[in-house]
Short mmCIF file of N, CA and C in Angstrom, two decimals:
data_model
loop_
_atom_site.label_atom_id
_atom_site.label_comp_id
_atom_site.label_asym_id
_atom_site.label_seq_id
_atom_site.Cartn_x
_atom_site.Cartn_y
_atom_site.Cartn_z
N MET A 1 -39.96 45.18 59.73
CA MET A 1 -40.59 45.99 60.54
C MET A 1 -41.13 46.79 59.33
N MET A 2 -42.27 47.04 59.90
CA MET A 2 -43.66 48.00 59.06
C MET A 2 -43.39 49.68 59.53
N SER A 3 -43.57 50.50 58.28
CA SER A 3 -43.68 51.73 59.00
C SER A 3 -45.01 52.07 58.84
N GLY A 4 -45.63 53.03 59.38
CA GLY A 4 -47.25 53.66 59.06
C GLY A 4 -47.78 53.15 57.78
N ASP A 5 -47.44 53.57 56.63
CA ASP A 5 -47.88 54.15 55.65
C ASP A 5 -47.89 51.96 55.08
N GLY A 6 -47.45 51.41 55.57
CA GLY A 6 -47.62 50.07 54.87
C GLY A 6 -46.32 49.51 54.06
N HIS A 7 -45.12 50.46 54.04
CA HIS A 7 -44.27 49.93 53.32
C HIS A 7 -42.91 49.05 54.83
N HIS A 8 -42.27 48.52 54.07
CA HIS A 8 -41.30 47.77 54.61
C HIS A 8 -39.81 48.69 54.63
N LEU A 9 -39.35 48.85 55.98
CA LEU A 9 -38.28 49.44 56.23
C LEU A 9 -36.92 48.60 56.15
N SER A 10 -35.94 48.99 55.46
CA SER A 10 -35.03 47.90 55.31
C SER A 10 -33.57 48.40 55.88
N ILE A 11 -33.18 47.31 57.11
CA ILE A 11 -31.92 47.76 57.44
C ILE A 11 -30.88 46.85 57.77
N PRO A 12 -29.77 47.17 56.86
CA PRO A 12 -28.73 46.03 56.38
C PRO A 12 -28.50 44.97 58.07
N PRO A 13 -28.45 43.42 58.06
CA PRO A 13 -28.15 43.26 59.31
C PRO A 13 -26.85 43.50 60.02
N SER A 14 -26.03 44.01 59.14
CA SER A 14 -24.64 44.33 59.71
C SER A 14 -24.66 45.52 60.79
N SER A 15 -25.37 46.40 60.10
CA SER A 15 -25.77 47.53 61.06
C SER A 15 -26.53 47.15 62.44
N VAL A 16 -27.17 46.05 62.45
CA VAL A 16 -27.91 45.96 63.60
C VAL A 16 -27.12 45.02 64.45
N ARG A 17 -26.11 43.99 63.87
CA ARG A 17 -25.34 43.40 64.99
C ARG A 17 -24.31 44.47 65.32
N GLY A 18 -23.89 45.53 64.53
CA GLY A 18 -22.95 46.55 65.34
C GLY A 18 -23.45 47.18 66.03
N PHE A 19 -24.92 47.54 66.03
CA PHE A 19 -25.33 48.63 67.11
C PHE A 19 -25.57 47.42 68.55
N ALA A 20 -26.10 46.42 68.52
CA ALA A 20 -26.13 45.40 69.51
C ALA A 20 -24.89 45.21 70.13
N GLN A 21 -23.77 44.57 69.37
CA GLN A 21 -22.28 44.85 69.91
C GLN A 21 -21.88 46.02 70.74
N GLU A 22 -22.10 47.31 69.98
CA GLU A 22 -21.67 48.37 70.49
C GLU A 22 -22.28 49.05 71.77
N HIS A 23 -23.60 48.65 71.90
CA HIS A 23 -24.29 49.09 73.09
C HIS A 23 -24.49 47.86 74.35
N ASN A 24 -24.28 47.05 73.81
CA ASN A 24 -24.47 45.86 74.95
C ASN A 24 -23.46 44.99 74.83
N SER A 25 -22.08 45.37 75.24
CA SER A 25 -20.61 44.76 75.18
C SER A 25 -20.87 43.69 76.43
N ASN A 26 -21.70 44.11 77.53
CA ASN A 26 -21.52 43.22 78.85
C ASN A 26 -22.35 42.57 78.48
N PRO A 27 -21.73 41.19 78.88
CA PRO A 27 -23.01 39.85 78.58
C PRO A 27 -24.00 39.80 79.56
N ASN A 28 -23.90 40.46 80.74
CA ASN A 28 -24.65 40.34 82.16
C ASN A 28 -25.13 41.70 82.13
N PRO A 29 -26.22 41.88 81.65
CA PRO A 29 -26.40 43.52 81.75
C PRO A 29 -26.83 43.91 83.46
N ASN A 30 -27.12 42.85 84.29
CA ASN A 30 -27.37 43.37 85.80
C ASN A 30 -26.35 43.41 86.84
N GLN A 31 -24.71 43.12 86.19
CA GLN A 31 -23.80 43.52 86.86
C GLN A 31 -23.00 44.67 86.40
N ASN A 32 -22.53 45.13 87.62
CA ASN A 32 -21.95 46.78 87.59
C ASN A 32 -20.43 46.40 86.99
N ILE A 33 -20.43 47.72 86.01
CA ILE A 33 -19.14 47.32 85.29
C ILE A 33 -18.20 48.33 86.46
N SER A 34 -16.98 47.92 86.90
CA SER A 34 -16.26 49.05 87.74
C SER A 34 -14.64 48.78 87.39
N THR A 35 -14.41 50.24 87.32
CA THR A 35 -12.86 50.06 86.53
C THR A 35 -11.93 50.49 87.89
N ASN A 36 -10.80 49.95 88.01
CA ASN A 36 -10.18 50.24 88.88
C ASN A 36 -8.81 50.95 88.26
N PRO A 37 -8.95 52.28 88.94
CA PRO A 37 -7.91 53.33 88.43
C PRO A 37 -6.76 52.89 88.83
N ASN A 38 -5.90 51.94 90.01
CA ASN A 38 -4.89 51.59 89.96
C ASN A 38 -4.99 49.88 89.61
N PRO A 39 -4.72 49.60 88.62
CA PRO A 39 -4.33 48.04 88.36
C PRO A 39 -3.16 47.76 88.66
N VAL A 40 -3.20 46.29 89.35
CA VAL A 40 -1.80 45.77 90.03
C VAL A 40 -1.16 45.17 88.73
N VAL A 41 0.02 45.65 89.18
CA VAL A 41 0.75 45.56 87.83
C VAL A 41 1.64 43.85 88.50
N LYS A 42 1.72 42.95 87.94
CA LYS A 42 2.29 41.53 88.03
C LYS A 42 3.61 41.94 87.84
N LYS A 43 4.83 41.78 88.98
CA LYS A 43 6.07 41.73 88.46
C LYS A 43 6.43 40.34 87.79
N LYS A 44 6.88 40.64 86.50
CA LYS A 44 7.25 39.35 85.67
C LYS A 44 8.43 38.90 86.11
N ARG A 45 8.91 37.32 86.50
CA ARG A 45 10.17 37.05 86.77
C ARG A 45 11.02 36.49 85.50
N ASN A 46 12.21 37.28 86.18
CA ASN A 46 13.25 37.10 85.04
C ASN A 46 13.95 35.88 84.63
N LEU A 47 13.85 35.83 83.09
CA LEU A 47 14.31 34.59 82.32
C LEU A 47 15.80 34.24 83.11
N PRO A 48 15.97 32.62 83.01
CA PRO A 48 16.72 32.09 83.36
C PRO A 48 18.25 32.93 82.61
N GLY A 49 19.20 33.22 83.89
CA GLY A 49 20.27 33.89 83.28
C GLY A 49 20.37 35.11 83.08
N THR A 50 18.94 35.99 83.63
CA THR A 50 18.85 37.67 83.20
C THR A 50 18.91 37.59 84.68
N PRO A 51 19.77 38.22 85.79
CA PRO A 51 19.10 38.23 87.16
C PRO A 51 18.89 40.28 87.17
N ASP A 52 18.55 40.33 88.21
CA ASP A 52 18.49 41.43 88.80
C ASP A 52 19.30 41.93 88.95
N PRO A 53 19.62 43.43 88.15
CA PRO A 53 21.22 44.18 88.11
C PRO A 53 21.81 44.03 89.94
N ASP A 54 20.42 44.39 90.82
CA ASP A 54 21.04 45.08 92.34
C ASP A 54 21.09 43.75 92.93
N ALA A 55 21.41 42.79 92.62
CA ALA A 55 21.35 41.19 93.21
C ALA A 55 22.97 41.25 93.66
N GLU A 56 23.01 40.63 94.60
CA GLU A 56 24.36 39.87 95.18
C GLU A 56 24.96 38.73 94.30
N VAL A 57 25.75 39.01 93.46
CA VAL A 57 26.58 37.90 93.06
C VAL A 57 27.52 36.83 93.91
N ILE A 58 27.18 35.50 93.82
CA ILE A 58 28.03 34.65 94.63
C ILE A 58 28.50 33.88 93.75
N ALA A 59 29.81 33.93 94.16
CA ALA A 59 30.72 32.72 93.22
C ALA A 59 31.54 31.56 94.45
N LEU A 60 30.78 30.39 93.98
CA LEU A 60 31.15 29.18 94.74
C LEU A 60 32.14 28.11 94.14
N SER A 61 33.40 27.91 94.72
CA SER A 61 34.10 26.79 94.05
C SER A 61 33.19 25.53 93.58
N PRO A 62 33.69 24.58 92.79
CA PRO A 62 32.90 23.06 92.63
C PRO A 62 32.73 22.75 93.67
N LYS A 63 33.42 22.60 94.38
CA LYS A 63 33.51 21.63 95.78
C LYS A 63 32.65 21.91 96.71
N THR A 64 32.86 23.23 96.64
CA THR A 64 31.72 24.37 98.11
C THR A 64 30.66 23.99 96.99
N LEU A 65 30.17 24.14 96.12
CA LEU A 65 28.91 24.24 95.12
C LEU A 65 28.33 22.84 95.66
N MET A 66 28.56 21.73 95.11
CA MET A 66 28.01 20.52 95.00
C MET A 66 28.43 19.87 96.72
N ALA A 67 29.28 20.73 97.81
CA ALA A 67 29.12 19.66 99.17
C ALA A 67 27.95 19.84 99.58
N THR A 68 27.47 18.82 99.86
CA THR A 68 26.19 18.07 101.02
C THR A 68 26.05 18.64 101.97
N ASN A 69 27.12 18.42 102.74
CA ASN A 69 27.25 19.28 104.29
C ASN A 69 28.39 20.15 104.62
N ARG A 70 28.03 21.25 104.03
CA ARG A 70 29.42 22.44 104.23
C ARG A 70 29.55 22.67 105.79
N PHE A 71 28.66 22.69 106.42
CA PHE A 71 28.52 23.23 108.15
C PHE A 71 28.84 21.44 108.82
N VAL A 72 29.57 21.36 109.70
CA VAL A 72 29.84 20.68 110.04
C VAL A 72 29.95 20.86 111.78
N CYS A 73 29.31 19.44 112.48
CA CYS A 73 29.70 19.58 113.78
C CYS A 73 30.58 19.04 114.71
N GLU A 74 31.43 20.17 115.90
CA GLU A 74 32.74 19.83 116.41
C GLU A 74 32.66 18.43 117.01
N ILE A 75 31.09 18.04 117.46
CA ILE A 75 31.02 17.29 118.61
C ILE A 75 31.15 15.96 118.11
N CYS A 76 29.78 16.05 117.18
CA CYS A 76 29.59 14.69 116.50
C CYS A 76 29.57 14.12 114.76
N ASN A 77 30.25 15.26 114.40
CA ASN A 77 30.79 15.43 113.04
C ASN A 77 29.35 15.38 112.02
N LYS A 78 28.10 15.64 112.40
CA LYS A 78 26.88 15.67 111.89
C LYS A 78 27.30 16.95 111.11
N GLY A 79 26.91 16.77 109.51
CA GLY A 79 26.83 17.90 108.94
C GLY A 79 25.80 18.56 108.48
N PHE A 80 25.81 19.51 108.30
CA PHE A 80 24.19 20.54 107.56
C PHE A 80 24.65 21.49 106.33
N GLN A 81 23.66 21.43 105.48
CA GLN A 81 23.56 22.52 104.42
C GLN A 81 24.06 23.68 104.69
N ARG A 82 23.00 24.21 105.86
CA ARG A 82 23.12 25.85 106.12
C ARG A 82 23.50 25.67 107.64
N ASP A 83 24.12 26.82 107.83
CA ASP A 83 24.69 27.47 109.08
C ASP A 83 23.49 27.42 110.23
N GLN A 84 22.76 28.42 109.79
CA GLN A 84 21.58 28.03 110.87
C GLN A 84 20.96 26.60 111.26
N ASN A 85 21.10 25.55 110.37
CA ASN A 85 20.77 24.73 110.95
C ASN A 85 21.47 23.84 111.65
N LEU A 86 23.11 24.04 111.67
CA LEU A 86 23.82 23.76 112.78
C LEU A 86 23.88 24.67 114.10
N GLN A 87 23.22 26.10 113.94
CA GLN A 87 23.54 26.54 114.88
C GLN A 87 22.13 25.92 116.21
N LEU A 88 21.44 25.57 115.47
CA LEU A 88 20.36 25.00 116.05
C LEU A 88 20.70 23.23 116.37
N HIS A 89 21.41 23.02 116.24
CA HIS A 89 21.78 21.45 116.28
C HIS A 89 22.68 21.55 117.45
N ARG A 90 23.44 22.82 117.70
CA ARG A 90 24.52 23.42 118.55
C ARG A 90 23.99 23.26 120.01
N ARG A 91 22.69 23.84 119.79
CA ARG A 91 21.59 23.69 121.28
C ARG A 91 21.45 22.14 121.69
N GLY A 92 21.19 21.33 121.07
CA GLY A 92 21.30 20.02 121.39
C GLY A 92 22.52 19.22 122.20
N HIS A 93 24.02 19.88 122.02
CA HIS A 93 24.91 19.64 122.96
C HIS A 93 25.30 20.80 123.93
N ASN A 94 24.17 21.61 124.40
CA ASN A 94 24.54 22.75 125.31
C ASN A 94 25.84 23.13 124.80
N LEU A 95 26.32 23.91 123.48
CA LEU A 95 27.32 24.80 123.16
C LEU A 95 26.61 26.07 122.97
N PRO A 96 27.91 26.71 122.73
CA PRO A 96 27.13 28.35 122.37
C PRO A 96 26.69 28.39 120.75
N TRP A 97 25.23 28.69 121.04
CA TRP A 97 24.59 29.33 119.56
C TRP A 97 24.28 30.43 119.39
N LYS A 98 24.45 30.95 117.92
CA LYS A 98 23.93 31.94 117.66
C LYS A 98 22.89 31.58 115.78
N LEU A 99 22.19 32.23 116.12
CA LEU A 99 21.25 32.29 114.96
C LEU A 99 21.29 34.28 114.24
N LYS A 100 21.68 34.10 112.97
CA LYS A 100 21.63 35.42 112.30
C LYS A 100 20.90 36.09 112.14
N GLN A 101 20.42 37.40 112.51
CA GLN A 101 19.31 38.51 112.30
C GLN A 101 19.63 38.84 111.07
N ARG A 102 18.48 39.15 110.52
CA ARG A 102 18.18 40.11 109.15
C ARG A 102 18.85 41.30 109.87
N THR A 103 19.81 42.09 109.10
CA THR A 103 20.14 43.42 109.51
C THR A 103 19.71 44.50 109.28
N SER A 104 19.07 44.31 108.14
CA SER A 104 17.89 45.18 107.42
C SER A 104 16.91 44.59 106.92
N LYS A 105 16.06 45.67 107.02
CA LYS A 105 14.61 45.16 106.49
C LYS A 105 14.21 44.60 104.80
N GLU A 106 15.31 45.25 104.54
CA GLU A 106 15.25 45.27 102.83
C GLU A 106 16.03 44.09 102.31
N ILE A 107 15.55 42.53 101.68
CA ILE A 107 16.23 41.32 101.71
C ILE A 107 16.95 41.53 100.33
N ARG A 108 18.51 41.42 100.18
CA ARG A 108 18.89 41.59 99.06
C ARG A 108 19.18 39.93 98.41
N LYS A 109 18.30 40.46 97.21
CA LYS A 109 18.46 38.79 96.33
C LYS A 109 20.06 38.41 96.00
N LYS A 110 19.92 37.04 95.76
CA LYS A 110 21.33 36.29 95.58
C LYS A 110 21.45 35.66 93.97
N VAL A 111 22.26 36.09 93.46
CA VAL A 111 22.21 35.23 92.20
C VAL A 111 23.72 34.16 92.14
N TYR A 112 23.81 33.14 91.61
CA TYR A 112 25.17 32.44 91.57
C TYR A 112 25.61 32.60 90.23
N ILE A 113 26.62 32.54 90.39
CA ILE A 113 27.71 32.42 88.81
C ILE A 113 28.16 30.81 88.97
N CYS A 114 28.21 30.28 87.82
CA CYS A 114 28.76 28.75 87.33
C CYS A 114 30.27 28.71 87.49
N PRO A 115 30.65 28.01 88.34
CA PRO A 115 31.98 27.86 88.54
C PRO A 115 32.72 27.45 87.47
N GLU A 116 32.46 27.04 86.39
CA GLU A 116 32.88 26.70 84.98
C GLU A 116 33.41 28.12 84.60
N LYS A 117 34.57 28.26 84.19
CA LYS A 117 34.84 29.66 83.38
C LYS A 117 34.56 29.83 81.93
N SER A 118 34.19 28.55 81.32
CA SER A 118 33.78 28.66 80.08
C SER A 118 32.27 28.60 79.74
N CYS A 119 31.40 28.37 80.62
CA CYS A 119 30.36 28.74 80.75
C CYS A 119 29.52 29.91 80.63
N VAL A 120 28.36 30.33 80.09
CA VAL A 120 27.96 31.31 79.76
C VAL A 120 27.45 32.13 81.04
N HIS A 121 26.98 30.93 81.97
CA HIS A 121 26.40 31.18 83.16
C HIS A 121 27.82 31.84 83.88
N HIS A 122 29.20 31.73 83.69
CA HIS A 122 29.80 32.16 84.66
C HIS A 122 30.28 33.80 84.54
N ASP A 123 29.18 34.50 83.56
CA ASP A 123 29.29 36.02 83.62
C ASP A 123 28.40 36.46 84.55
N ALA A 124 28.49 37.51 85.23
CA ALA A 124 27.79 37.69 86.40
C ALA A 124 26.14 38.31 85.62
N SER A 125 25.93 38.64 84.59
CA SER A 125 25.00 39.27 84.12
C SER A 125 24.23 38.00 83.55
N ARG A 126 24.78 36.74 83.10
CA ARG A 126 23.53 35.96 83.03
C ARG A 126 24.27 34.57 84.33
N ALA A 127 24.10 35.28 85.56
CA ALA A 127 24.09 34.21 86.48
C ALA A 127 22.69 33.96 87.11
N LEU A 128 22.48 32.64 87.64
CA LEU A 128 21.31 32.17 88.07
C LEU A 128 20.61 32.12 89.39
N GLY A 129 19.62 32.31 89.28
CA GLY A 129 18.70 33.23 90.57
C GLY A 129 18.79 32.22 91.91
N ASP A 130 18.68 30.77 92.17
CA ASP A 130 18.92 30.31 93.29
C ASP A 130 19.90 28.90 93.22
N LEU A 131 20.20 28.63 94.55
CA LEU A 131 21.53 27.64 94.79
C LEU A 131 20.88 26.10 94.63
N THR A 132 19.46 25.57 94.23
CA THR A 132 19.34 24.83 93.53
C THR A 132 19.48 24.41 92.30
N GLY A 133 19.06 25.41 91.87
CA GLY A 133 19.04 25.61 89.89
C GLY A 133 20.62 25.71 89.56
N ILE A 134 21.41 26.25 90.05
CA ILE A 134 22.96 26.20 90.13
C ILE A 134 24.01 25.29 90.19
N LYS A 135 23.01 24.47 91.32
CA LYS A 135 23.93 22.99 91.25
C LYS A 135 23.04 22.23 90.30
N LYS A 136 22.02 22.13 89.98
CA LYS A 136 21.54 21.19 88.89
C LYS A 136 22.07 21.69 87.51
N HIS A 137 22.16 23.08 87.20
CA HIS A 137 23.46 23.51 86.10
C HIS A 137 24.41 22.57 86.04
N PHE A 138 25.24 22.98 87.32
CA PHE A 138 26.26 22.59 87.06
C PHE A 138 26.79 21.45 86.75
N SER A 139 25.80 20.15 87.64
CA SER A 139 25.88 18.58 87.72
C SER A 139 25.22 18.42 86.27
N ARG A 140 24.37 19.12 85.85
CA ARG A 140 24.13 18.61 83.99
C ARG A 140 24.83 18.84 82.87
N LYS A 141 25.72 19.95 83.24
CA LYS A 141 26.31 20.98 81.97
C LYS A 141 27.80 20.09 82.20
N HIS A 142 28.55 20.29 83.66
CA HIS A 142 29.92 19.71 83.52
C HIS A 142 30.25 18.51 84.48
N GLY A 143 29.31 18.33 85.05
CA GLY A 143 29.67 17.11 86.41
C GLY A 143 29.21 15.52 85.54
N GLU A 144 29.54 14.66 86.32
CA GLU A 144 29.48 13.22 86.16
C GLU A 144 28.15 12.79 85.97
N LYS A 145 27.98 11.92 85.21
CA LYS A 145 26.41 11.35 84.91
C LYS A 145 26.61 9.86 86.01
N LYS A 146 26.12 10.20 86.92
CA LYS A 146 25.88 8.95 87.59
C LYS A 146 24.87 7.79 88.14
N TRP A 147 23.86 8.47 87.40
CA TRP A 147 22.46 7.78 87.32
C TRP A 147 22.39 7.17 85.86
N LYS A 148 22.13 5.62 85.80
CA LYS A 148 21.74 5.14 84.72
C LYS A 148 20.57 4.47 84.51
N CYS A 149 19.51 4.78 83.58
CA CYS A 149 18.40 4.43 83.24
C CYS A 149 18.83 2.33 83.19
N GLU A 150 17.75 1.62 83.38
CA GLU A 150 17.91 0.22 83.04
C GLU A 150 17.50 -0.18 82.36
N LYS A 151 16.87 0.35 81.26
CA LYS A 151 15.74 -0.03 80.50
C LYS A 151 16.36 0.34 79.25
N CYS A 152 17.49 1.42 78.88
CA CYS A 152 17.74 2.25 77.64
C CYS A 152 19.33 2.70 78.14
N SER A 153 19.58 2.51 78.90
CA SER A 153 20.95 2.71 79.41
C SER A 153 21.38 4.23 79.15
N LYS A 154 20.46 5.13 79.40
CA LYS A 154 20.87 6.72 79.00
C LYS A 154 21.37 7.00 80.44
N LYS A 155 22.27 7.90 80.32
CA LYS A 155 22.81 8.17 81.83
C LYS A 155 22.50 9.73 82.38
N TYR A 156 22.04 9.94 83.52
CA TYR A 156 21.90 11.24 83.74
C TYR A 156 22.97 11.83 84.98
N ALA A 157 22.85 13.41 85.18
CA ALA A 157 23.95 13.62 86.45
C ALA A 157 22.96 14.33 87.35
N VAL A 158 21.56 14.55 87.04
CA VAL A 158 20.82 14.70 88.30
C VAL A 158 19.85 13.95 88.72
N GLN A 159 19.90 13.41 89.77
CA GLN A 159 18.58 12.60 89.98
C GLN A 159 17.39 12.30 89.64
N SER A 160 16.87 13.74 90.08
CA SER A 160 15.69 14.07 89.89
C SER A 160 15.37 13.91 88.34
N ASP A 161 15.96 14.33 87.36
CA ASP A 161 15.87 13.81 85.92
C ASP A 161 16.14 12.26 85.78
N TRP A 162 16.80 11.92 86.43
CA TRP A 162 16.78 10.27 85.85
C TRP A 162 15.26 9.97 86.75
N LYS A 163 14.91 10.03 87.46
CA LYS A 163 14.01 9.24 88.13
C LYS A 163 12.51 9.58 87.06
N ALA A 164 12.46 10.98 86.95
CA ALA A 164 11.38 11.40 85.77
C ALA A 164 11.44 10.46 84.76
N HIS A 165 12.82 10.47 83.90
CA HIS A 165 12.89 9.56 82.91
C HIS A 165 12.43 8.01 83.13
N SER A 166 12.89 7.66 84.28
CA SER A 166 12.54 5.78 84.12
C SER A 166 11.04 6.02 84.88
N LYS A 167 10.13 6.80 85.01
CA LYS A 167 8.96 6.99 84.74
C LYS A 167 8.06 6.42 83.70
N THR A 168 8.91 7.07 82.50
CA THR A 168 8.33 6.99 81.09
C THR A 168 8.99 6.45 80.22
N CYS A 169 10.34 5.91 80.66
CA CYS A 169 11.03 5.11 79.57
C CYS A 169 10.59 4.03 79.32
N GLY A 170 10.00 3.36 77.81
CA GLY A 170 9.81 2.32 77.31
C GLY A 170 8.31 2.10 77.18
N THR A 171 7.51 3.70 77.57
CA THR A 171 5.98 3.39 77.57
C THR A 171 5.54 5.08 77.20
N ARG A 172 4.51 4.92 76.61
CA ARG A 172 3.81 6.42 76.44
C ARG A 172 2.81 6.26 77.14
N GLU A 173 3.05 5.96 78.93
CA GLU A 173 2.41 6.35 80.07
C GLU A 173 3.40 6.76 81.01
N TYR A 174 2.51 7.58 81.89
CA TYR A 174 3.46 7.96 83.31
C TYR A 174 2.44 7.11 84.36
N LYS A 175 4.11 6.73 85.27
CA LYS A 175 3.21 5.97 86.57
C LYS A 175 3.44 6.79 87.53
N CYS A 176 2.52 7.27 88.13
CA CYS A 176 3.16 8.22 89.46
C CYS A 176 2.80 7.35 90.87
N ASP A 177 3.79 7.99 91.78
CA ASP A 177 4.45 6.99 92.97
C ASP A 177 3.11 6.30 93.46
N CYS A 178 1.90 6.99 93.20
CA CYS A 178 0.96 6.21 94.13
C CYS A 178 0.08 5.07 92.96
N GLY A 179 0.86 4.64 91.77
CA GLY A 179 0.19 4.03 90.91
C GLY A 179 -0.69 4.36 89.97
N THR A 180 -1.47 5.47 90.10
CA THR A 180 -1.92 5.81 88.74
C THR A 180 -1.33 5.98 88.08
N LEU A 181 -1.84 5.68 86.66
CA LEU A 181 -0.87 5.96 85.28
C LEU A 181 -1.91 6.80 84.62
N PHE A 182 -0.83 7.72 83.46
CA PHE A 182 -1.06 8.82 83.12
C PHE A 182 -1.06 8.78 81.27
N SER A 183 -1.41 9.10 80.43
CA SER A 183 -1.23 9.25 79.32
C SER A 183 -0.51 10.39 78.93
#
């Protein structure tokens, strides 16, 4: 830069950079900057085994927990996992049926404790948040390993774990059901 008298004016480069950053932090100067006075706070999920303290704690026996068809039709002996499904089925037999209605607008969250007394998830403060999760936990940690890998003979208690393992066992690739290979 030149001053009027022919002498150079020296400005350190660091102060020029700082000035540019301080006064032009928006990369797009044509874009309006708006601040939201009420930002949406995203509710974080509880970690496994740290349930909502207001949740209803449900304790099922191992037999009830692992039952695939707890609700059975008295006419044809067909089994269902949920009472609501049985009630819908009963309509086909022209039997009396009743679907449960939610009694309150507020849905009370349910958590499930492990039936195994020595397990950390047997304590209500370490309950798991969904029925599928507690079933898989119980099978993995306390159940029989029914599924065996053909290649390496490793055994699994949960079928989905065995299937996932089978797709990658003996290879560094993952083969999708559609036939695509992923590394």
